[in-house]
């Protein structure tokens, strides 16, 4: 049994009701409020899941939650917390858990990925929500490297619709209905953990044409697309790289508070519609 098979069997066992879910949310910074607002029907701590390397990563708690969310009690799987390459994991290791979850729950056909990102587009403000229209993998690692399991997905997956056009259309409509401004742009993934130098900021913006930069999401989006799932990505702009100010982790986390209510409301409105299908 591969490490992914082992983790998949474990989470399937421990997530009572998980079969009912059609949507997996990978909740990053900015979705703390959302995670607090749902009452879990079951939850599994990452540390307990075999095969995902939980014990190798210091201080990174996280859990997989299954919940019925909102008035419609929509069944939903939520990854509260994720693994990053900057923790010292390879891209393959970092995505082992979402990969296992998708394997365990074949009925999950949509993955919503959220993150905190630095704003590169000068029109962006701190607290903006940005619909990810596309991504640039600037991490110089790809989670799909290595032997390919054809049962999981193709060797050379097409990623030209990595962030589903249909789901983006839906997100725009829901945001409009909720009176929430949604920016849209290209997310570039960097390895981290250092934030960007001035020269890198200039390159990411002016040569690569990216609108926001972060240290996650790219590997997860590749794995989900490879596995035939539709992906919706939303960044919360936690800091601006377009100003002379320095970037600190405190700033990134501190600004999450101001977006949590809005982000949570958007997601709560989106989830039942994603569940029903686009
Ligand atoms: N750079 C990279 N990753 C980030 C940033 C940033 O400015 N903000 C939040 N995640």
Coordinates of N, CA, C and O in Angstrom, one line a residue, residues 137-228:
X137 N 3.6 28.6 -11.7 CA 4.4 27.8 -10.8 C 5.8 28.3 -10.8 O 6.6 27.9 -11.7
X138 N 6.2 29.1 -9.8 CA 7.5 29.6 -9.7 C 8.2 29.0 -8.5 O 9.1 29.6 -7.9
X139 N 7.8 27.8 -8.1 CA 8.3 27.1 -7.0 C 9.4 26.2 -7.4 O 10.1 25.6 -6.6
X140 N 9.5 26.0 -8.7 CA 10.5 25.1 -9.3 C 10.4 23.7 -8.7 O 11.4 22.9 -8.6
X141 N 9.2 23.3 -8.4 CA 8.9 21.9 -8.0 C 7.5 21.6 -8.5 O 6.7 22.6 -8.5
X142 N 7.3 20.4 -8.9 CA 5.9 20.0 -9.3 C 5.5 18.8 -8.5 O 6.3 17.8 -8.5
X143 N 4.3 18.8 -7.9 CA 3.9 17.7 -7.1 C 3.6 16.4 -7.9 O 3.5 15.3 -7.3
X144 N 3.5 16.5 -9.2 CA 3.2 15.4 -10.1 C 4.4 14.7 -10.6 O 4.3 13.7 -11.4
X145 N 5.6 15.2 -10.2 CA 6.8 14.5 -10.6 C 6.9 13.1 -10.0 O 6.5 12.9 -8.8
X146 N 7.4 12.2 -10.7 CA 7.5 10.8 -10.2 C 6.6 9.9 -11.0 O 5.9 10.3 -11.9
X147 N 6.6 8.6 -10.6 CA 5.7 7.7 -11.3 C 4.3 8.1 -11.3 O 3.8 8.7 -10.2
X148 N 3.6 8.0 -12.4 CA 2.2 8.4 -12.4 C 1.3 7.3 -12.2 O 1.4 6.3 -12.9
X149 N 0.3 7.5 -11.4 CA -0.7 6.4 -11.2 C -1.9 6.8 -12.1 O -2.6 7.8 -11.9
X150 N -2.0 6.0 -13.2 CA -3.0 6.3 -14.3 C -4.4 6.3 -13.7 O -5.3 6.9 -14.2
X151 N -4.6 5.5 -12.6 CA -5.9 5.5 -12.0 C -6.3 6.8 -11.4 O -7.4 7.2 -11.2
X152 N -5.3 7.6 -11.0 CA -5.5 8.9 -10.4 C -5.7 10.0 -11.4 O -6.5 10.9 -11.3
X153 N -4.9 9.9 -12.5 CA -4.9 11.0 -13.5 C -3.9 10.8 -14.5 O -3.0 9.9 -14.4
X154 N -3.9 11.6 -15.6 CA -3.0 11.3 -16.7 C -1.6 11.8 -16.4 O -1.3 12.7 -15.6
X155 N -0.6 11.2 -17.1 CA 0.8 11.6 -17.0 C 1.0 13.0 -17.3 O 1.8 13.7 -16.6
X156 N 0.4 13.5 -18.4 CA 0.6 14.9 -18.8 C -0.7 15.7 -18.8 O -1.3 15.8 -19.8
X157 N -1.1 16.1 -17.6 CA -2.4 16.7 -17.5 C -2.5 18.1 -18.1 O -1.6 18.9 -18.0
X158 N -3.6 18.3 -18.8 CA -3.9 19.7 -19.3 C -4.3 20.6 -18.1 O -5.1 20.2 -17.3
X159 N -3.6 21.7 -18.0 CA -3.9 22.6 -16.9 C -4.3 24.0 -17.4 O -4.2 25.0 -16.7
X160 N -4.8 24.0 -18.7 CA -5.2 25.3 -19.2 C -6.5 25.9 -18.6 O -6.8 27.0 -18.8
X161 N -7.2 25.0 -17.9 CA -8.4 25.5 -17.2 C -8.2 25.1 -15.7 O -9.2 24.7 -15.0
X162 N -7.0 25.4 -15.2 CA -6.7 24.9 -13.8 C -7.6 25.5 -12.8 O -8.0 24.9 -11.8
X163 N -8.1 26.8 -13.0 CA -9.1 27.4 -12.2 C -10.3 27.5 -13.0 O -10.4 28.4 -13.9
X164 N -11.2 26.6 -12.8 CA -12.4 26.4 -13.7 C -13.1 27.7 -14.0 O -13.5 28.5 -13.2
X165 N -13.3 27.9 -15.3 CA -13.9 29.1 -15.8 C -15.4 29.1 -15.3 O -15.9 30.1 -14.9
X166 N -16.0 27.9 -15.3 CA -17.4 27.8 -14.8 C -17.5 28.2 -13.4 O -18.4 29.0 -13.0
X167 N -16.6 27.7 -12.6 CA -16.6 28.1 -11.1 C -16.3 29.5 -10.9 O -16.9 30.2 -10.0
X168 N -15.4 30.1 -11.7 CA -15.1 31.5 -11.6 C -16.4 32.4 -11.9 O -16.7 33.4 -11.2
X169 N -17.1 31.9 -12.9 CA -18.3 32.7 -13.2 C -19.3 32.6 -12.1 O -19.9 33.6 -11.7
X170 N -19.4 31.4 -11.5 CA -20.3 31.3 -10.3 C -19.9 32.2 -9.2 O -20.7 32.9 -8.6
X171 N -18.6 32.2 -8.9 CA -18.1 32.9 -7.8 C -18.3 34.4 -8.0 O -18.7 35.1 -7.0
X172 N -18.1 34.9 -9.2 CA -18.4 36.3 -9.5 C -19.9 36.7 -9.2 O -20.2 37.7 -8.7
X173 N -20.8 35.8 -9.7 CA -22.2 36.0 -9.5 C -22.6 36.0 -8.0 O -23.3 36.9 -7.6
X174 N -22.1 35.1 -7.3 CA -22.4 35.0 -5.8 C -21.8 36.2 -5.1 O -22.5 36.8 -4.3
X175 N -20.6 36.6 -5.5 CA -20.0 37.8 -4.8 C -20.9 39.0 -5.1 O -21.1 39.9 -4.2
X176 N -21.4 39.1 -6.3 CA -22.2 40.3 -6.7 C -23.5 40.3 -5.9 O -23.9 41.3 -5.3
X177 N -24.1 39.1 -5.8 CA -25.4 38.9 -5.0 C -25.1 39.3 -3.5 O -26.0 39.8 -2.8
X178 N -23.9 39.0 -3.0 CA -23.6 39.2 -1.6 C -23.1 40.6 -1.4 O -22.8 41.0 -0.2
X179 N -22.9 41.4 -2.4 CA -22.3 42.8 -2.3 C -20.9 42.7 -1.9 O -20.4 43.6 -1.2
X180 N -20.1 41.7 -2.3 CA -18.7 41.6 -2.0 C -17.9 41.8 -3.2 O -18.1 41.2 -4.3
X181 N -16.9 42.8 -3.1 CA -16.1 43.0 -4.3 C -15.1 41.9 -4.4 O -14.4 41.6 -3.5
X182 N -15.0 41.4 -5.6 CA -14.0 40.4 -5.9 C -13.1 40.9 -7.0 O -13.5 41.2 -8.1
X183 N -11.8 40.9 -6.7 CA -10.8 41.2 -7.7 C -10.5 39.9 -8.4 O -10.9 38.9 -8.0
X184 N -9.7 40.0 -9.5 CA -9.4 38.8 -10.2 C -8.0 38.9 -10.7 O -7.6 40.0 -11.2
X185 N -7.2 37.8 -10.7 CA -5.9 37.9 -11.2 C -5.1 36.7 -11.1 O -5.6 35.6 -10.7
X186 N -3.8 36.8 -11.6 CA -2.9 35.6 -11.6 C -2.1 35.5 -10.3 O -1.6 36.5 -9.8
X187 N -2.1 34.3 -9.8 CA -1.4 34.0 -8.5 C -0.1 33.3 -8.9 O 0.0 32.4 -9.7
X188 N 1.0 33.9 -8.4 CA 2.3 33.2 -8.6 C 2.7 32.5 -7.3 O 2.7 33.2 -6.2
X189 N 3.1 31.3 -7.4 CA 3.6 30.5 -6.2 C 5.1 30.6 -6.1 O 5.8 30.2 -7.0
X190 N 5.6 31.0 -4.9 CA 7.0 31.0 -4.6 C 7.3 30.0 -3.5 O 6.4 29.6 -2.8
X191 N 8.5 29.5 -3.5 CA 8.9 28.5 -2.5 C 8.8 29.0 -1.1 O 8.4 28.3 -0.2
X192 N 9.3 30.2 -0.8 CA 9.4 30.7 0.5 C 10.5 30.0 1.3 O 11.2 29.2 0.7
X193 N 10.7 30.3 2.6 CA 9.8 31.1 3.4 C 10.1 32.6 3.4 O 9.4 33.3 4.0
X194 N 11.2 33.0 2.8 CA 11.5 34.4 2.8 C 10.4 35.1 1.9 O 10.0 34.5 0.9
X195 N 10.1 36.3 2.3 CA 9.2 37.1 1.4 C 10.1 37.6 0.2 O 11.3 37.3 0.2
X196 N 9.5 38.4 -0.7 CA 10.2 38.7 -1.9 C 11.2 39.9 -1.8 O 10.9 40.8 -1.1
X197 N 12.3 39.8 -2.5 CA 13.2 41.0 -2.6 C 12.5 42.0 -3.5 O 11.5 41.6 -4.3
X198 N 13.0 43.2 -3.5 CA 12.4 44.2 -4.4 C 12.6 43.8 -5.9 O 11.7 44.0 -6.7
X199 N 13.7 43.2 -6.2 CA 14.0 42.8 -7.6 C 13.0 41.7 -7.9 O 12.5 41.6 -9.1
X200 N 12.7 40.8 -7.0 CA 11.7 39.7 -7.3 C 10.3 40.2 -7.5 O 9.6 39.8 -8.4
X201 N 10.0 41.2 -6.6 CA 8.7 41.8 -6.8 C 8.5 42.5 -8.2 O 7.5 42.2 -8.9
X202 N 9.6 43.1 -8.6 CA 9.6 43.8 -9.9 C 9.4 42.7 -11.0 O 8.7 42.9 -12.0
X203 N 10.2 41.6 -10.9 CA 10.1 40.5 -11.9 C 8.7 39.9 -11.9 O 8.1 39.7 -13.0
X204 N 8.2 39.6 -10.7 CA 6.9 38.9 -10.6 C 5.8 39.7 -11.3 O 4.9 39.2 -12.0
X205 N 5.9 41.0 -11.0 CA 4.8 41.9 -11.6 C 5.1 42.3 -13.0 O 4.2 42.1 -13.9
X206 N 6.3 42.7 -13.4 CA 6.5 43.3 -14.7 C 7.0 42.3 -15.7 O 6.7 42.5 -16.9
X207 N 7.6 41.2 -15.3 CA 8.0 40.2 -16.3 C 7.0 39.1 -16.4 O 6.7 38.6 -17.4
X208 N 6.6 38.6 -15.2 CA 5.7 37.5 -15.2 C 4.2 37.9 -15.3 O 3.3 37.1 -15.6
X209 N 3.9 39.1 -14.9 CA 2.6 39.6 -15.0 C 1.6 39.1 -14.0 O 0.4 39.1 -14.2
X210 N 2.2 38.8 -12.8 CA 1.3 38.2 -11.7 C 0.7 39.4 -10.9 O 1.2 40.5 -10.9
X211 N -0.5 39.0 -10.3 CA -1.2 40.0 -9.5 C -1.0 39.8 -8.0 O -1.2 40.7 -7.2
X212 N -0.7 38.6 -7.6 CA -0.6 38.3 -6.2 C 0.4 37.2 -6.1 O 0.6 36.3 -7.0
X213 N 1.1 37.1 -4.9 CA 2.2 36.1 -4.7 C 2.0 35.5 -3.4 O 1.7 36.1 -2.4
X214 N 2.2 34.1 -3.3 CA 2.1 33.4 -2.1 C 2.9 32.2 -2.1 O 3.7 31.9 -3.1
X215 N 2.8 31.4 -1.0 CA 3.7 30.2 -0.9 C 3.0 28.9 -0.8 O 3.4 27.9 -0.2
X216 N 1.8 28.9 -1.4 CA 0.9 27.7 -1.3 C 0.1 27.5 -2.6 O 0.5 28.0 -3.6
X217 N -0.9 26.8 -2.5 CA -2.0 26.7 -3.5 C -1.6 26.1 -4.9 O -2.3 25.2 -5.4
X218 N -0.5 26.5 -5.4 CA -0.1 26.0 -6.7 C 0.0 24.5 -6.8 O -0.6 23.8 -7.7
X219 N 0.7 23.8 -5.8 CA 0.8 22.4 -5.9 C -0.6 21.7 -5.7 O -0.9 20.7 -6.4
X220 N -1.4 22.3 -4.8 CA -2.7 21.7 -4.5 C -3.6 21.8 -5.8 O -4.3 20.9 -6.1
X221 N -3.5 22.9 -6.4 CA -4.3 23.1 -7.6 C -3.9 22.1 -8.7 O -4.8 21.6 -9.5
X222 N -2.6 21.9 -8.8 CA -2.1 20.9 -9.9 C -2.6 19.5 -9.6 O -3.1 18.8 -10.5
X223 N -2.6 19.1 -8.3 CA -3.0 17.8 -7.9 C -4.5 17.6 -8.1 O -4.9 16.6 -8.6
X224 N -5.3 18.6 -7.7 CA -6.7 18.5 -7.9 C -7.1 18.5 -9.4 O -8.0 17.7 -9.8
X225 N -6.5 19.3 -10.2 CA -6.8 19.2 -11.6 C -6.4 17.9 -12.2 O -7.1 17.3 -13.0
X226 N -5.2 17.4 -11.8 CA -4.7 16.1 -12.3 C -5.7 15.0 -12.0 O -6.0 14.1 -12.8
X227 N -6.3 15.2 -10.8 CA -7.3 14.1 -10.4 C -8.7 14.4 -10.9 O -9.7 13.8 -10.4
X228 N -8.8 15.3 -11.9 CA -10.1 15.5 -12.6 C -11.1 16.4 -11.8 O -12.3 16.3 -12.1

